[in-house]
XYZ file of C-alpha atoms in Angstrom:
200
model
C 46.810 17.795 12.424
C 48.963 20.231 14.522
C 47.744 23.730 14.997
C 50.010 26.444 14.701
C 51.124 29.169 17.116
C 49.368 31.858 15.451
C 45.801 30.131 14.786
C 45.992 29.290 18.706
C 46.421 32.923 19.626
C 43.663 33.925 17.584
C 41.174 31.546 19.246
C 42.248 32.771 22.773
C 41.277 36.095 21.587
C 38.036 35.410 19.978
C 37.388 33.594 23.614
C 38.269 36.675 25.391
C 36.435 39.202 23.226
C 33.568 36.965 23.487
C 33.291 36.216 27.479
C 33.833 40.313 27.549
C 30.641 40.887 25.862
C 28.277 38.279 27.393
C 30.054 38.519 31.065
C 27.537 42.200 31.896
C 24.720 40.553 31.252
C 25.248 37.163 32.961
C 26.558 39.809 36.084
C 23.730 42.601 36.289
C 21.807 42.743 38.964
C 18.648 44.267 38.891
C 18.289 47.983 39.996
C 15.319 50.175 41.573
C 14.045 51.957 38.415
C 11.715 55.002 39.527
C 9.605 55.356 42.900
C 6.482 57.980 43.683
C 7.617 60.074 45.484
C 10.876 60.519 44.168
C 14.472 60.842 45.484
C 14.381 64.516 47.085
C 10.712 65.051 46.255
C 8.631 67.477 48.230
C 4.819 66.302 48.091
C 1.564 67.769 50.084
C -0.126 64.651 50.662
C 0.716 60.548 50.572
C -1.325 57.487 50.188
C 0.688 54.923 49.242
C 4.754 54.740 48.146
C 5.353 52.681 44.963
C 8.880 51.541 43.610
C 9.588 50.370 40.160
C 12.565 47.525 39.300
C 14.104 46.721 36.402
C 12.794 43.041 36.847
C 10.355 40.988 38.974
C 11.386 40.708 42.519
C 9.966 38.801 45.619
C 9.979 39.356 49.283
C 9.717 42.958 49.856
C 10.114 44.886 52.709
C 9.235 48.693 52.977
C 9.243 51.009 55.888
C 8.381 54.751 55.816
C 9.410 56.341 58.841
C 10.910 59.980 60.223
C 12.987 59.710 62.893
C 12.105 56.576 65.353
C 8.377 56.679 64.104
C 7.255 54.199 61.338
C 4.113 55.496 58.957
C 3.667 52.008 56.560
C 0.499 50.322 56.703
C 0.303 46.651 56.432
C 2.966 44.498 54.440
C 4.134 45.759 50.980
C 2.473 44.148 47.781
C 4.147 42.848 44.847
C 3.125 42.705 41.218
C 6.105 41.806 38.777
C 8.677 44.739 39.392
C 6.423 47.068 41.010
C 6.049 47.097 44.843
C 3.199 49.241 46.559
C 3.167 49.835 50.394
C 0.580 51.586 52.252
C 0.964 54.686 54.694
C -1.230 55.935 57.488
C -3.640 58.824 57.049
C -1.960 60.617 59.949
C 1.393 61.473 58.434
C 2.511 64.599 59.841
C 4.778 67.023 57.474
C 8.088 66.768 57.919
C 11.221 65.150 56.639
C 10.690 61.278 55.883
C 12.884 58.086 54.405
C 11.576 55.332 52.480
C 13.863 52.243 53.524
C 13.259 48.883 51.080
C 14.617 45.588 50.590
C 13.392 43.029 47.988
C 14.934 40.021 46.284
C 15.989 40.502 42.716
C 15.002 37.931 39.853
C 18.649 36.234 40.003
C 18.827 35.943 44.045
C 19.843 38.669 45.236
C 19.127 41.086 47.453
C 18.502 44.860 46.486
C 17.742 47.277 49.257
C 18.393 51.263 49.749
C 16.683 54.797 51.226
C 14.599 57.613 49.197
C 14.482 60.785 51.253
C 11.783 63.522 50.733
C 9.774 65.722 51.952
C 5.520 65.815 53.567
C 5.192 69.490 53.369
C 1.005 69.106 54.066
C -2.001 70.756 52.514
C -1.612 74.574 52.282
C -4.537 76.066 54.095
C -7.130 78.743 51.933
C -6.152 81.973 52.413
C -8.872 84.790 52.920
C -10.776 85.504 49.388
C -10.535 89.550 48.520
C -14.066 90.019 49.431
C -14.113 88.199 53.045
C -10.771 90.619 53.862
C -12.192 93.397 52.596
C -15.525 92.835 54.820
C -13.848 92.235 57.408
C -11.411 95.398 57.307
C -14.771 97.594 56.493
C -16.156 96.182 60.012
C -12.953 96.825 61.792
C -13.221 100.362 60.735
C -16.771 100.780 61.483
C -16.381 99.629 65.132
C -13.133 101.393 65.528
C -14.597 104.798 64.223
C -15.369 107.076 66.889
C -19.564 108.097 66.709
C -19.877 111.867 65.110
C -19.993 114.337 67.457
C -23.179 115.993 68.748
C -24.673 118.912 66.640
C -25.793 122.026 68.975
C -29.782 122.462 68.686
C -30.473 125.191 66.965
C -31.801 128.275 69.071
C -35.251 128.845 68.360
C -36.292 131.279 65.895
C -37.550 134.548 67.127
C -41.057 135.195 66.208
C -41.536 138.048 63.267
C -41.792 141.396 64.034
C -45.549 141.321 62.841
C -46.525 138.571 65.423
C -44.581 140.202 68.395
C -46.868 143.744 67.191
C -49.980 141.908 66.889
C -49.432 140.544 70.563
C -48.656 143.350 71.796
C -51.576 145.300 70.655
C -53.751 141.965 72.178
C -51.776 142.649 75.785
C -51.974 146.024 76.638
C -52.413 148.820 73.363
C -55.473 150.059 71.809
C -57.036 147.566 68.363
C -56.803 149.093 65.314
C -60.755 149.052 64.699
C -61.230 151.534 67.933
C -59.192 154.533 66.109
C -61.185 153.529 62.598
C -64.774 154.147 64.577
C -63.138 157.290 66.701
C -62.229 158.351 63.157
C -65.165 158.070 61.704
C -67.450 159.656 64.630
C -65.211 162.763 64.433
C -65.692 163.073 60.592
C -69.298 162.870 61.310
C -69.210 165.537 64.001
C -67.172 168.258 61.909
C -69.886 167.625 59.291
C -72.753 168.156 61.183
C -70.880 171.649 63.109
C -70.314 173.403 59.218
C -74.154 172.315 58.243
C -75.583 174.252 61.780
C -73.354 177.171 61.012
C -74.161 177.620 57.383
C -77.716 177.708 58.575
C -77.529 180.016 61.256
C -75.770 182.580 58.701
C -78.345 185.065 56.481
C-alpha cells in the first residue's frame, strides 16, 4: 500500500506540532523561585537566608558576604527545593550579596546573586516625658538664682513709745502734776474757808 504525497505531509506536521509542544518541558531547567530576603530588600536584622526552587536540588553552596568579608555560618542545608544557610550574629549594616549555586533535579547547575540591604535595629528615641525632664533640668541649672531683696529698714518706733521714753529719761511723770494738782486745789480751799471766817 503506497502512501500518497499529501497523507505524508500531514504526518510530518502532526510530528512537528507535536515535538513543539512537549520539547519546553523536556528543556526547562529549574529556576530560583523566591528567597528571604528578597532581591533589593532592605531588612533590620538576619538570621538565616532561605531560597526557594522550582524543584528539588542537591549540592548547595551559599555565601553571604559584603565586599571581601563572608557572613555564612556553617554549610547550607537542603530540604526538597528549599535551601537554608546560616549567618553570623555580627553582621554589620551595610550593603550585602547572597551568591548560590545548587544542582537542579535534571543535572544541572543553577547559580546567581540577590543584593540587599542590613540597615540594623533603629535605636529608641527619647519618650516625651524623659525630654521634657530633661529640658526642665537644663533650665533650672541654667537659670540665674533671683537676685537679693534689700532688708527692710527697721520700723521706727510710734510716736507714743518715743513720748513715753522720753518722759522715763529726763521729763517730769504724769502722776507728779496729778498730786501738785491736787495739793493746790486743797490749798485754795482751805485760804476761802480762813477768810470767810475772819469776816463779821
Amino acid at each position: 500500500m503506497k502512501t500518497s504525497p499529501f497523507a505524508a505531509v500531514l504526518a510530518l506536521l502532526a510530528t512537528l506540532v507535536l515535538g513543539t509542544v512537549l520539547a519546553p518541558p523536556a528543556l526547562a531547567h529549574d529556576t530560583l523561585k523566591s528567597s528571604n530576603p528578597a532581591k533589593g530588600a532592605k531588612v533590620e536584622s538576619l538570621r538565616e537566608v532561605k531560597l526557594t526552587f522550582t524543584a528539588t536540588v542537591r549540592f548547595p553552596k551559599v555565601v553571604v558576604r559584603t565586599g571581601d568579608a563572608a557572613y555564612q555560618d556553617g554549610k547550607a542545608a537542603v530540604d526538597g527545593p528549599a535551601v537554608t544557610q546560616k549567618v553570623k550574629d555580627d553582621l554589620p549594616p551595610g550593603e550585602y550579596v547572597i551568591a548560590y549555586r545548587v544542582v537542579s533535579s535534571d543535572g544541572h547547575p543553577i547559580e546567581g546573586e540577590i543584593p540587599f540591604t542590613l540597615e540594623g535595629t533603629p535605636e529608641p528615641s527619647a519618650t516625651p516625658e524623659a525630654s521634657a525632664t530633661d529640658a526642665g533640668s537644663a533650665s533650672a541649672s541654667a537659670a540665674p538664682p533671683p537676685p537679693a531683696t534689700a532688708s527692710a529698714p527697721p520700723s521706727s518706733p510710734p510716736a507714743a513709745e518715743l513720748a513715753s521714753d522720753e518722759e522715763d529719761s529726763g521729763g517730769i511723770p504724769g502722776w507728779a502734776w496729778l498730786v501738785v494738782g491736787g495739793l493746790t486745789g486743797v490749798g485754795i480751799g482751805l485760804f476761802l474757808s480762813m477768810r470767810n471766817k475772819k469776816q463779821p
